Amino acid sequence: MYGVMRSYSGEGAKKLAALLEERKADIETVIRGVPGLISWGLMRTPDGCTTFTLCKDKAGADNSVTIARDWIKQNASDINASAPTIIEGPVSMRVTA
């Protein structure tokens, strides 16, 4: 498994978080197209939001970064949110309910 987190902060980040929540159905459709997707989530933070993607492999995680970037360009360019800080790596443990 491979995970990637995209943390959005600074100018426009809170507006971006609100837009992502508002467009939930659209986001779900786009994210479900990521090859090898295991899970995806959005977490509000004090200065914006963080999204996290878990995929079967790095290729899927890389694809999710491209899809996220493209979606924001097409649907949120007027918000002028700063580029996210991206943290990624192999996932060695996962616990579910």
Short mmCIF file of C-alpha atoms in Angstrom, two decimals:
data_model
loop_
_atom_site.label_atom_id
_atom_site.label_comp_id
_atom_site.label_asym_id
_atom_site.label_seq_id
_atom_site.Cartn_x
_atom_site.Cartn_y
_atom_site.Cartn_z
CA MET A 1 0.00 0.00 0.00
CA TYR A 2 1.06 3.56 -0.63
CA GLY A 3 -0.33 6.76 0.88
CA VAL A 4 -0.26 10.42 0.03
CA MET A 5 -1.40 13.45 2.03
CA ARG A 6 -2.00 16.86 0.48
CA SER A 7 -2.12 19.69 3.02
CA TYR A 8 -3.62 22.98 1.89
CA SER A 9 -2.99 26.10 3.98
CA GLY A 10 -2.63 29.81 3.47
CA GLU A 11 -4.64 31.98 1.13
CA GLY A 12 -7.72 30.28 -0.25
CA ALA A 13 -7.28 27.01 1.68
CA LYS A 14 -10.44 27.36 3.78
CA LYS A 15 -12.45 28.28 0.68
CA LEU A 16 -11.02 25.23 -1.09
CA ALA A 17 -12.03 22.98 1.83
CA ALA A 18 -15.58 24.36 1.69
CA LEU A 19 -15.74 23.84 -2.08
CA LEU A 20 -14.54 20.24 -1.78
CA GLU A 21 -17.25 19.54 0.80
CA GLU A 22 -19.87 21.31 -1.30
CA ARG A 23 -18.93 19.28 -4.39
CA LYS A 24 -18.82 15.95 -2.53
CA ALA A 25 -20.61 13.95 -5.25
CA ASP A 26 -18.26 15.25 -7.95
CA ILE A 27 -15.19 14.55 -5.79
CA GLU A 28 -16.37 11.00 -5.08
CA THR A 29 -16.83 10.31 -8.80
CA VAL A 30 -13.38 11.64 -9.67
CA ILE A 31 -11.57 9.89 -6.81
CA ARG A 32 -13.24 6.54 -7.49
CA GLY A 33 -11.48 6.64 -10.87
CA VAL A 34 -8.04 6.38 -9.23
CA PRO A 35 -6.52 2.98 -10.09
CA GLY A 36 -6.01 0.83 -7.00
CA LEU A 37 -7.86 3.22 -4.67
CA ILE A 38 -8.40 1.82 -1.17
CA SER A 39 -9.66 4.95 0.58
CA TRP A 40 -9.73 8.75 0.44
CA GLY A 41 -10.61 11.35 3.03
CA LEU A 42 -10.76 15.06 3.76
CA MET A 43 -9.89 16.53 7.14
CA ARG A 44 -10.50 20.17 8.06
CA THR A 45 -7.52 21.84 9.73
CA PRO A 46 -7.30 25.22 11.50
CA ASP A 47 -5.81 26.84 8.39
CA GLY A 48 -7.40 24.82 5.57
CA CYS A 49 -7.61 21.09 4.98
CA THR A 50 -5.68 17.90 4.37
CA THR A 51 -6.74 15.16 2.00
CA PHE A 52 -5.37 11.65 2.25
CA THR A 53 -5.38 8.86 -0.28
CA LEU A 54 -4.49 5.22 0.27
CA CYS A 55 -3.84 3.11 -2.83
CA LYS A 56 -2.59 -0.37 -3.58
CA ASP A 57 0.64 1.06 -5.02
CA LYS A 58 2.63 4.24 -5.71
CA ALA A 59 1.29 4.51 -9.26
CA GLY A 60 -2.25 4.92 -7.95
CA ALA A 61 -1.16 7.46 -5.34
CA ASP A 62 0.74 9.43 -7.99
CA ASN A 63 -2.35 9.36 -10.18
CA SER A 64 -4.43 10.76 -7.32
CA VAL A 65 -2.07 13.74 -7.04
CA THR A 66 -2.46 14.45 -10.76
CA ILE A 67 -6.24 14.08 -10.59
CA ALA A 68 -6.45 16.40 -7.57
CA ARG A 69 -4.28 19.04 -9.24
CA ASP A 70 -6.30 18.89 -12.45
CA TRP A 71 -9.64 19.07 -10.63
CA ILE A 72 -8.54 22.15 -8.70
CA LYS A 73 -7.30 23.84 -11.90
CA GLN A 74 -10.64 23.17 -13.61
CA ASN A 75 -12.99 23.86 -10.71
CA ALA A 76 -11.26 26.10 -8.16
CA SER A 77 -8.74 28.26 -10.01
CA ASP A 78 -10.64 31.40 -8.93
CA ILE A 79 -9.93 30.58 -5.27
CA ASN A 80 -6.16 31.01 -5.79
CA ALA A 81 -5.28 28.42 -3.17
CA SER A 82 -1.58 27.79 -2.70
CA ALA A 83 -0.14 24.50 -3.92
CA PRO A 84 -0.39 21.80 -1.25
CA THR A 85 2.42 20.38 0.81
CA ILE A 86 2.60 16.74 -0.27
CA ILE A 87 3.77 13.93 2.00
CA GLU A 88 3.84 10.39 0.64
CA GLY A 89 5.23 6.99 1.39
CA PRO A 90 4.69 3.25 1.76
CA VAL A 91 2.05 2.30 4.31
CA SER A 92 3.19 -0.54 6.57
CA MET A 93 0.21 -0.64 8.95
CA ARG A 94 -3.52 -0.07 8.56
CA VAL A 95 -6.24 -0.59 11.15
CA THR A 96 -9.96 -0.48 10.33
CA ALA A 97 -13.06 -0.88 12.47
#
